Backbone as CSV, one residue per row, in Angstrom:
resi,resn,N_x,N_y,N_z,CA_x,CA_y,CA_z,C_x,C_y,C_z
1,MET,-56.509,43.611,-0.004,-55.170,43.719,-0.512,-54.168,43.064,0.406
2,ARG,-54.367,43.211,1.703,-53.427,42.604,2.628,-53.398,41.102,2.474
3,ARG,-54.556,40.538,2.288,-54.627,39.087,2.157,-53.893,38.640,0.908
4,THR,-53.995,39.330,-0.197,-53.320,38.989,-1.446,-51.813,39.063,-1.267
5,ALA,-51.305,40.062,-0.585,-49.867,40.194,-0.345,-49.373,39.055,0.537
6,ALA,-50.150,38.692,1.539,-49.767,37.592,2.426,-49.741,36.273,1.662
7,VAL,-50.714,36.081,0.802,-50.754,34.846,-0.003,-49.554,34.799,-0.934
8,ARG,-49.199,35.933,-1.528,-48.040,35.974,-2.425,-46.750,35.648,-1.669
9,ARG,-46.595,36.224,-0.445,-45.395,35.947,0.352,-45.336,34.472,0.728
10,THR,-46.468,33.897,1.088,-46.520,32.478,1.454,-46.196,31.620,0.238
11,ALA,-46.761,31.976,-0.891,-46.486,31.219,-2.113,-45.026,31.338,-2.505
12,ALA,-44.469,32.535,-2.375,-43.056,32.734,-2.709,-42.170,31.946,-1.753
13,SER,-42.504,31.966,-0.475,-41.729,31.194,0.510,-41.812,29.701,0.218
14,ALA,-42.999,29.219,-0.112,-43.173,27.794,-0.422,-42.385,27.422,-1.672
15,ALA,-42.380,28.292,-2.674,-41.634,28.017,-3.899,-40.130,27.992,-3.616
16,ALA,-39.670,28.922,-2.800,-38.247,28.955,-2.454,-37.848,27.695,-1.692
17,LEU,-38.687,27.277,-0.736,-38.407,26.064,0.034,-38.399,24.839,-0.883
18,ALA,-39.374,24.751,-1.780,-39.428,23.620,-2.707,-38.195,23.601,-3.610
19,GLY,-37.780,24.777,-4.071,-36.580,24.848,-4.911,-35.334,24.411,-4.160
20,ALA,-35.211,24.834,-2.913,-34.052,24.439,-2.103,-34.041,22.939,-1.879
21,LEU,-35.196,22.373,-1.586,-35.274,20.919,-1.381,-34.951,20.175,-2.670
22,LEU,-35.416,20.676,-3.791,-35.135,20.043,-5.073,-33.641,20.075,-5.374
23,LEU,-33.005,21.214,-5.147,-31.569,21.307,-5.378,-30.786,20.400,-4.442
24,ALA,-31.193,20.280,-3.209,-30.508,19.396,-2.262,-30.631,17.953,-2.697
25,GLY,-31.753,17.589,-3.273,-31.957,16.213,-3.723,-31.288,15.907,-5.037
26,CYS,-30.885,16.921,-5.769,-30.276,16.719,-7.081,-28.793,17.012,-7.056
27,GLY,-28.146,16.741,-5.959,-26.710,16.996,-5.850,-25.936,16.199,-6.864
28,SER,-24.675,16.530,-7.037,-23.833,15.887,-8.038,-23.258,14.575,-7.547
29,GLY,-23.580,14.162,-6.321,-22.965,12.962,-5.783,-21.585,13.267,-5.233
30,ASP,-21.210,14.519,-5.250,-19.901,14.944,-4.782,-19.980,15.215,-3.284
31,ASP,-20.098,14.153,-2.511,-20.294,14.284,-1.072,-18.989,14.165,-0.294
32,GLY,-17.855,14.342,-0.972,-16.578,14.255,-0.287,-16.052,12.844,-0.179
33,ALA,-16.645,11.906,-0.868,-16.168,10.521,-0.864,-15.710,10.142,-2.266
34,ALA,-14.831,9.141,-2.327,-14.410,8.614,-3.622,-15.566,7.816,-4.226
35,ASP,-15.666,7.805,-5.529,-16.673,7.040,-6.263,-15.922,6.333,-7.392
36,LEU,-15.483,5.082,-7.127,-14.554,4.388,-8.013,-15.250,3.441,-8.981
37,SER,-14.691,3.350,-10.184,-15.099,2.350,-11.173,-13.851,1.919,-11.938
38,VAL,-13.908,0.702,-12.489,-12.764,0.143,-13.212,-13.182,-0.176,-14.637
39,SER,-12.309,0.151,-15.585,-12.585,-0.150,-16.992,-11.293,-0.530,-17.702
40,GLY,-11.449,-1.073,-18.909,-10.317,-1.344,-19.781,-9.320,-2.375,-19.270
41,ALA,-9.746,-3.263,-18.382,-8.815,-4.232,-17.792,-8.415,-5.308,-18.804
42,TYR,-7.124,-5.665,-18.787,-6.644,-6.807,-19.569,-5.285,-7.261,-19.065
43,MET,-4.978,-8.507,-19.361,-3.671,-9.103,-19.069,-3.188,-9.772,-20.340
44,PRO,-2.027,-9.376,-20.869,-1.472,-10.136,-21.992,-1.126,-11.553,-21.511
45,GLN,-1.402,-12.553,-22.341,-1.099,-13.937,-21.950,0.367,-14.042,-21.556
46,PRO,0.623,-14.516,-20.335,2.012,-14.583,-19.874,2.833,-15.627,-20.623
47,VAL,4.119,-15.329,-20.785,5.042,-16.265,-21.429,6.071,-16.790,-20.427
48,SER,5.987,-16.337,-19.170,6.894,-16.805,-18.123,6.097,-16.953,-16.830
49,ASP,6.774,-16.974,-15.699,6.069,-17.100,-14.426,5.670,-15.736,-13.865
50,MET,5.709,-14.715,-14.729,5.264,-13.374,-14.367,4.314,-12.857,-15.440
51,ALA,3.454,-11.927,-15.048,2.527,-11.322,-16.011,2.259,-9.885,-15.594
52,ALA,1.838,-9.082,-16.550,1.466,-7.696,-16.281,-0.045,-7.558,-16.403
53,GLY,-0.591,-6.595,-15.706,-2.012,-6.295,-15.790,-2.217,-4.810,-15.979
54,PHE,-3.233,-4.472,-16.757,-3.505,-3.085,-17.089,-4.983,-2.796,-16.907
55,LEU,-5.303,-1.599,-16.464,-6.687,-1.174,-16.253,-6.705,0.303,-15.909
56,THR,-7.898,0.864,-15.857,-8.075,2.249,-15.453,-9.051,2.300,-14.289
57,VAL,-8.660,3.004,-13.233,-9.551,3.252,-12.099,-9.981,4.710,-12.198
58,ALA,-11.277,4.933,-12.391,-11.816,6.292,-12.458,-12.432,6.641,-11.104
59,ASN,-12.265,7.875,-10.703,-12.834,8.362,-9.452,-13.715,9.566,-9.779
60,ASP,-15.031,9.349,-9.755,-15.970,10.438,-10.030,-16.363,11.185,-8.760
61,GLY,-15.778,10.804,-7.624,-16.123,11.414,-6.352,-15.270,12.630,-6.024
62,GLY,-15.623,13.263,-4.911,-14.977,14.493,-4.501,-13.779,14.318,-3.593
63,ALA,-13.366,13.077,-3.323,-12.196,12.844,-2.468,-11.266,11.848,-3.139
64,ALA,-9.985,12.050,-2.951,-8.990,11.116,-3.482,-9.022,9.819,-2.673
65,ASP,-8.488,8.768,-3.244,-8.318,7.494,-2.544,-6.961,6.951,-2.968
66,ARG,-6.514,5.887,-2.314,-5.223,5.275,-2.648,-5.417,3.788,-2.855
67,LEU,-4.863,3.278,-3.959,-4.792,1.838,-4.176,-3.598,1.359,-3.364
68,THR,-3.862,0.530,-2.358,-2.800,0.128,-1.434,-2.249,-1.256,-1.738
69,SER,-3.054,-2.124,-2.360,-2.565,-3.454,-2.714,-3.538,-4.122,-3.665
70,VAL,-3.057,-5.205,-4.273,-3.859,-6.018,-5.177,-3.579,-7.473,-4.834
71,THR,-4.617,-8.281,-4.797,-4.445,-9.708,-4.549,-5.151,-10.506,-5.636
72,SER,-4.622,-11.709,-5.881,-5.206,-12.625,-6.852,-4.760,-14.031,-6.513
73,ASP,-5.666,-14.983,-6.639,-5.294,-16.367,-6.333,-4.430,-16.994,-7.422
74,VAL,-4.219,-16.303,-8.539,-3.394,-16.842,-9.622,-1.899,-16.590,-9.404
75,ALA,-1.569,-15.684,-8.473,-0.161,-15.305,-8.285,0.225,-15.345,-6.809
76,GLY,1.498,-15.620,-6.583,2.024,-15.560,-5.222,1.946,-14.158,-4.667
77,SER,2.163,-13.167,-5.534,2.003,-11.764,-5.135,1.681,-10.924,-6.361
78,VAL,1.015,-9.814,-6.099,0.735,-8.823,-7.143,1.241,-7.502,-6.598
79,THR,2.141,-6.873,-7.347,2.713,-5.612,-6.896,2.329,-4.483,-7.842
80,LEU,2.348,-3.288,-7.294,2.080,-2.076,-8.068,3.402,-1.536,-8.568
81,HIS,3.467,-1.216,-9.838,4.679,-0.624,-10.397,4.313,0.682,-11.093
82,GLU,5.172,1.661,-10.925,4.997,2.933,-11.602,6.240,3.226,-12.426
83,THR,6.043,3.933,-13.500,7.158,4.320,-14.348,7.427,5.797,-14.103
84,VAL,8.663,6.090,-13.739,9.082,7.465,-13.498,10.233,7.726,-14.460
85,GLY,9.991,8.632,-15.390,10.983,8.862,-16.446,11.085,7.608,-17.295
86,THR,12.266,7.010,-17.312,12.470,5.787,-18.096,12.670,4.565,-17.207
87,SER,12.481,4.735,-15.901,12.698,3.582,-15.018,11.406,3.159,-14.317
88,MET,11.332,1.874,-14.034,10.184,1.289,-13.375,10.566,1.021,-11.928
89,ARG,9.617,1.290,-11.021,9.874,0.981,-9.617,8.588,0.521,-8.949
90,GLU,8.758,-0.321,-7.934,7.612,-0.791,-7.169,7.093,0.354,-6.312
91,ALA,5.778,0.425,-6.184,5.154,1.474,-5.379,4.358,0.834,-4.247
92,ALA,4.431,1.428,-3.067,3.664,0.925,-1.923,2.176,1.188,-2.118
93,SER,1.830,2.290,-2.758,0.440,2.626,-3.053,0.444,3.678,-4.157
94,LEU,-0.717,3.844,-4.788,-0.838,4.841,-5.853,-2.148,5.601,-5.668
95,GLU,-2.093,6.896,-5.877,-3.266,7.745,-5.673,-4.231,7.686,-6.842
96,VAL,-5.523,7.709,-6.497,-6.598,7.898,-7.466,-7.188,9.265,-7.118
97,PRO,-6.835,10.312,-7.865,-7.261,11.653,-7.485,-8.777,11.850,-7.583
98,ALA,-9.296,12.771,-6.792,-10.707,13.146,-6.903,-10.964,13.631,-8.326
99,HIS,-12.066,13.193,-8.903,-12.444,13.568,-10.272,-11.321,13.259,-11.263
100,GLY,-10.581,12.184,-11.018,-9.455,11.833,-11.879,-9.368,10.344,-12.115
101,ARG,-8.220,9.926,-12.635,-8.025,8.516,-12.991,-6.629,8.061,-12.617
102,LEU,-6.540,6.783,-12.312,-5.267,6.084,-12.172,-5.230,5.113,-13.341
103,VAL,-4.261,5.302,-14.234,-4.199,4.501,-15.456,-2.987,3.576,-15.401
104,PHE,-3.247,2.290,-15.547,-2.193,1.286,-15.707,-2.188,0.942,-17.189
105,ARG,-1.079,1.209,-17.873,-1.017,0.979,-19.321,0.345,0.440,-19.708
106,SER,0.403,-0.187,-20.854,1.654,-0.710,-21.371,2.644,0.436,-21.534
107,GLY,3.845,0.263,-21.014,4.860,1.307,-21.068,4.767,2.294,-19.920
108,GLY,3.803,2.097,-19.028,3.627,3.000,-17.893,3.387,2.201,-16.627
109,SER,2.653,2.783,-15.709,2.319,2.078,-14.479,1.545,0.805,-14.814
110,HIS,1.766,-0.243,-14.016,1.121,-1.520,-14.293,1.078,-2.378,-13.033
111,LEU,0.281,-3.430,-13.098,0.258,-4.441,-12.049,1.227,-5.538,-12.462
112,MET,2.007,-6.050,-11.531,2.936,-7.141,-11.829,2.520,-8.370,-11.034
113,PHE,2.105,-9.407,-11.744,1.724,-10.684,-11.150,2.984,-11.540,-11.099
114,GLU,3.438,-11.838,-9.898,4.683,-12.580,-9.719,4.409,-13.962,-9.145
115,MET,5.305,-14.891,-9.436,5.183,-16.272,-8.963,3.819,-16.859,-9.341
116,LEU,3.530,-16.832,-10.647,2.251,-17.365,-11.113,2.088,-18.819,-10.685
117,LYS,0.926,-19.139,-10.162,0.619,-20.516,-9.754,0.196,-21.335,-10.959
118,ARG,-0.273,-20.640,-11.989,-0.607,-21.234,-13.285,-0.538,-20.113,-14.305
119,LYS,-0.327,-20.479,-15.563,-0.276,-19.464,-16.615,-1.671,-19.306,-17.222
120,PRO,-2.316,-18.180,-16.978,-3.624,-17.945,-17.589,-3.517,-17.926,-19.111
121,LYS,-4.505,-18.503,-19.761,-4.522,-18.594,-21.221,-5.484,-17.565,-21.816
122,GLN,-5.190,-17.174,-23.049,-6.045,-16.261,-23.794,-7.486,-16.748,-23.738
123,GLY,-8.423,-15.840,-23.451,-9.838,-16.174,-23.366,-10.311,-16.407,-21.935
124,GLU,-9.387,-16.677,-21.016,-9.753,-16.851,-19.606,-9.852,-15.474,-18.946
125,THR,-10.286,-15.472,-17.699,-10.241,-14.252,-16.898,-9.469,-14.545,-15.617
126,VAL,-8.853,-13.516,-15.095,-8.115,-13.596,-13.836,-8.847,-12.703,-12.833
127,ASP,-9.265,-13.271,-11.721,-9.952,-12.502,-10.687,-8.933,-11.812,-9.797
128,VAL,-9.150,-10.523,-9.574,-8.284,-9.752,-8.682,-9.147,-8.952,-7.725
129,GLU,-8.547,-8.596,-6.619,-9.176,-7.685,-5.669,-8.267,-6.477,-5.517
130,LEU,-8.822,-5.307,-5.806,-8.104,-4.053,-5.638,-8.466,-3.514,-4.257
131,HIS,-7.473,-3.255,-3.430,-7.706,-2.803,-2.059,-7.375,-1.316,-1.956
132,PHE,-8.388,-0.526,-1.576,-8.249,0.920,-1.475,-8.281,1.357,-0.018
133,ALA,-7.560,2.422,0.286,-7.461,2.922,1.657,-8.824,3.320,2.215
134,GLU,-9.650,3.962,1.418,-10.939,4.463,1.899,-12.134,3.680,1.375
135,SER,-12.065,3.217,0.153,-13.223,2.596,-0.489,-13.322,1.094,-0.289
136,GLY,-12.345,0.494,0.364,-12.398,-0.949,0.583,-11.934,-1.715,-0.639
137,THR,-12.559,-2.861,-0.862,-12.134,-3.784,-1.919,-13.054,-3.701,-3.134
138,VAL,-12.449,-3.670,-4.310,-13.177,-3.718,-5.573,-12.709,-4.965,-6.311
139,LYS,-13.650,-5.841,-6.671,-13.319,-7.070,-7.398,-13.412,-6.817,-8.897
140,VAL,-12.428,-7.351,-9.619,-12.364,-7.165,-11.067,-11.981,-8.489,-11.714
141,ALA,-12.666,-8.847,-12.791,-12.297,-10.007,-13.608,-11.529,-9.465,-14.815
142,ILE,-10.250,-9.797,-14.880,-9.384,-9.277,-15.943,-9.307,-10.309,-17.073
143,PRO,-9.743,-9.958,-18.282,-9.638,-10.887,-19.400,-8.196,-11.047,-19.869
144,VAL,-7.832,-12.280,-20.217,-6.495,-12.570,-20.743,-6.554,-12.438,-22.260
145,LYS,-5.682,-11.602,-22.799,-5.609,-11.304,-24.233,-4.348,-11.942,-24.817
146,PRO,-4.196,-11.920,-26.146,-2.951,-12.430,-26.738,-1.741,-11.677,-26.178
147,ALA,-0.595,-12.322,-26.163,0.627,-11.727,-25.605,0.983,-10.409,-26.287
148,THR,0.605,-10.243,-27.544,0.946,-9.034,-28.301,-0.186,-8.004,-28.332
149,TYR,-1.223,-8.217,-27.553,-2.402,-7.347,-27.566,-2.059,-5.905,-27.203
150,ARG,-2.588,-4.975,-27.968,-2.502,-3.547,-27.685,-3.896,-2.966,-27.928
151,PRO,-4.523,-2.387,-26.935,-5.875,-1.833,-27.129,-5.864,-0.662,-28.102
152,ALA,-6.989,-0.458,-28.764,-7.110,0.604,-29.762,-6.916,1.984,-29.157
153,ASP,-7.297,2.149,-27.868,-7.181,3.473,-27.257,-5.794,3.752,-26.687
154,GLY,-4.841,2.818,-26.894,-3.485,3.025,-26.447,-3.269,2.756,-24.973
155,HIS,-4.304,2.381,-24.274,-4.228,2.121,-22.826,-3.675,0.737,-22.662
C-alpha cells in the first residue's frame, strides 16, 4: 500500500508540473510589451502640395507605446494631427494604448504629408515609416485612393 500511495503522489506531482509547464508555454503573449500591427491604410489622391493619410495601429500587447513621428520620402515632412472637439492641432506624439488602437480617420486624427515632392496618383503606394518610442520603426505601404474615397467601415 505504501508503494501505491508513493506512486500516486509522484504521478500527481508530475501531472502538476506538466500542467504548470504547459500553461507557461501557452501564455497570451501579454509579456508587458507592445505588439503593434497596422491596417486600413490609405491616402486620398492629393489635389495640392499636401495630403492626408489614414490608418489604424492596433496594439495587442500588454504595454502602451507612443507614435513619435512619421517619415516618408514623398514629403518634406509628415506631421501627426489630432482632432479635439471641432479643432485640429499638431501633436508631438500619440499614444497607442495597451490592448487598444490608435485610429487615424477622415474627420479625426490623421497624418499630414506636407511639402509633397511629387503628387502620388491613384493606384500607387506611398512608403512611410512609423516611429514608435518603444517598438522602433514599422514600415507601411499606403495605397493612394481616389480623392473622394471613403472606406466602407467609416475609418
